[in-house]
Amino acid sequence: MRGLLTSLLLLPFFAAGPAFGQTADSAVRAEALLGRMTLEEKVGQLVMTGFDEAFSTDILERGGAGSVISFNDPAAIARAQEKARASRLGIPLLIGLDLLHGFRTLFPMPLAEAASFDAELAARNAELAAREAKPAGLNWTFAPVADVARDPRWGRMIETNGEDALLARDFTRARADGFRRGGLAPTLKHFAGYGAVSGGRDYDAVSVSDFELQNIHLPPFRAALGPITTVMTALTVLNGMPSSANTQLLGTTLRGKWGFDGVVVSDWKAIGGLIDQGIAQDEAEAARIALKAGVDIDMMSGIYARYLAAEAAAGRVSIQEIDGAVRRVLALKFALGLFDTPPPDPSEADRAALTPELRAAARASVRDTSVLLRNEDGVLPLRSGNIAVVGPFADNAFDQLGPHEARGMPEDAVTVLEGIREHAAKTGARVHYAEACDVACEDASGFEAAVDASRTSEVTIVVLGEKREHSGEGASRATLGFPGKQDELLEALAATGKPIVLVVIAGRPLDLRRAAETAPAILMAWYPGTEGGHGVADLLFGDHAPSAKLPISWPRSVGQAPLSYDRLATARPYEPAARYTQRFLDEKIEPLFPFGFGLTYTNFRYSTPVVTPGTDGAAANVSVTVTNEGARAGTEIVQLYMRDDVASRVQPVKRLVRYARIALQPGESRTVEFVLRRDDLGFFDEDGHLIVEPGTFRFGAGPDSTVALDAIFTLAPP
Ligand code: BGC
């Protein structure tokens, strides 16, 4: 380490004083450095290379790549950084990795975090992840995902905040803030519309209306822009134009209207994808199109490396265009302080990992993100001293971590079985475990042992789900059933007559129609991560009460997808007895569980909400009193929904405008006051202008999105 530090002190741009976040200063320093660079060195800053078996550090030594991806090993990262700093100009590397839900300590996935309706939780976890990853040498992360997802067939739904634009906005911003606080540059991705891929098929084209684009898909990006922020293009085509060639999106909207002057990075080989998408005829043209559209860094297609210098020499791209992109990359590096601080000592990385603070936050997050979907006859919390634990996901550390594991390792994780055993050891409860089948669950030969375990116990906890490869990128599904014979296992266990608690480990809402008839209690634990078993046991045994609510509408069957509670008003709203209204002939129109739904171990009563004209510049105030009527303390997520009765564009039948988490003791009441500004009542037009139209608005406050909108308010003209 001493050698490394000494050589760093001799580097040309090792200046005094931190530049972190000082963007004006960064721009000046970037300009000075730019003036010393050859064309090849400039192009190098726009090239990202990745760690694989073929990787050689030669490219870094000659300044041929300004950023790297897929490095998660601190020693390898340090080596790469050292090589880059030994290049002619000693420009440090951006070292990026997807930190979707942590680095070594894995938190619940983003969709789960959104279920907490607590953006501060997401901000804290992002900051903790950054603080764990930074000592390993990372300085950039390809997160947060700002996409809005409404189709559970799309495997990447688990990486998003679900279907709601307000939650997506709040959580994306919170995570970006958290990463910045922890010293990593965040990446808002995937710009834009990726969450609406046709038919839920990953990478398929996206066709969305201007209204949907402006009001649903763009706001989370806009809300999260800030210092040291980068934006990643999507692999997809938006309304006929690939993101990486989309001058409207990248030029007019992002850089123009929003004034974003940071780095735009392509998604993985997305520049090469322009050829497959039929927009570029060859790689040279793809390079030109992407650079001119505003893509600064080429992630892994190698096309900028192969063609940009020649294209510039031939005058087909201008030096100004290249300089603009390089300037942004260098400014980010200066703003991150990479020139001013030595890279971390890799031998220190482990000390920052899996600390008690990280584990405690991960465990608390599982408690705040697992959604109790059903609890008939008060099966939960568990009282029994004799418990069967069954199923392929009960003792399965690998799958519970979920996709995008970064540096997360199964050996660090606490499984559901381990969490239950640990708890049972304290109370003297007996635990009988049977795996029943593997995750594919094609072979039912282990069912009998599971049924035996169930028969000799008072309650059975069955842990079912989908393996982690079934979720995330390239994991679209055409069905939503539990893979294999898991439903049959559930039925065999139910036949014992013993109460069943179903814990679901999955990245999307699975088809729970059969399960909802056989399991009196259902807990959706998503992919709960490293501390999954502890957090789930805390809830099952009632040491903590669940509080999370669904950030998605949970469909009954796949035919209902895409599904969201905020659909636009139609000429034929659903009426149960009327054929020619918005409905299916063979399926209910309502989801199995609505957006915003989730139970706890107590009951809350809501008063009729009251809406009054706002004071001090507010448009309206809505107040509602919530009372804990049960015998246990609990946390309720109070949700305020709104409808604009008449507007110049068709509006959603309902949309979430505010939410609040409140903790209430048994018998306690609290009045929640929601203050709405005029802007909250408006919508974005086709050009992204906010329009607020006077007229009547309806509000409803309650425990989920089925709440009636009975409180009427008239907004006067300004
Ligand atoms: C994904 C991105 C990710 C990138 C690097 C791509 O295939 O779409 O979300 O950041 O890979 O891992």
Coordinates of C-alpha atoms in Angstrom, one line a residue, residues 16 63 78 96 98 121 136 153 158 170-171 267 308 321 370 379 394 449 481 490 526 558 597 649 670:
A16 CA -5.0 19.7 -2.7
G63 CA -5.7 5.2 -21.3
A78 CA -7.3 -1.7 -6.8
G96 CA -19.3 1.0 -11.5
D98 CA -25.2 -2.5 -10.0
L121 CA -35.6 3.5 4.6
A136 CA -13.8 -1.8 -2.0
R153 CA -44.6 -10.9 -16.5
I158 CA -38.5 -6.5 -8.7
D170 CA -40.0 9.4 -4.0
F171 CA -38.0 6.2 -3.8
D267 CA -27.0 0.3 -21.3
L308 CA -15.0 7.2 -32.8
E321 CA -19.1 16.5 -29.9
S370 CA -42.7 -8.0 4.1
V379 CA -52.9 -17.7 12.9
A394 CA -37.1 -22.4 3.7
A449 CA -41.9 -36.5 4.8
G481 CA -47.9 -19.9 -11.0
L490 CA -49.4 -26.8 -0.3
W526 CA -40.0 -10.9 -1.7
V558 CA -51.7 -13.4 -15.8
F597 CA -53.0 -3.4 0.7
R649 CA -57.0 15.4 -20.7
R670 CA -54.1 10.3 15.5

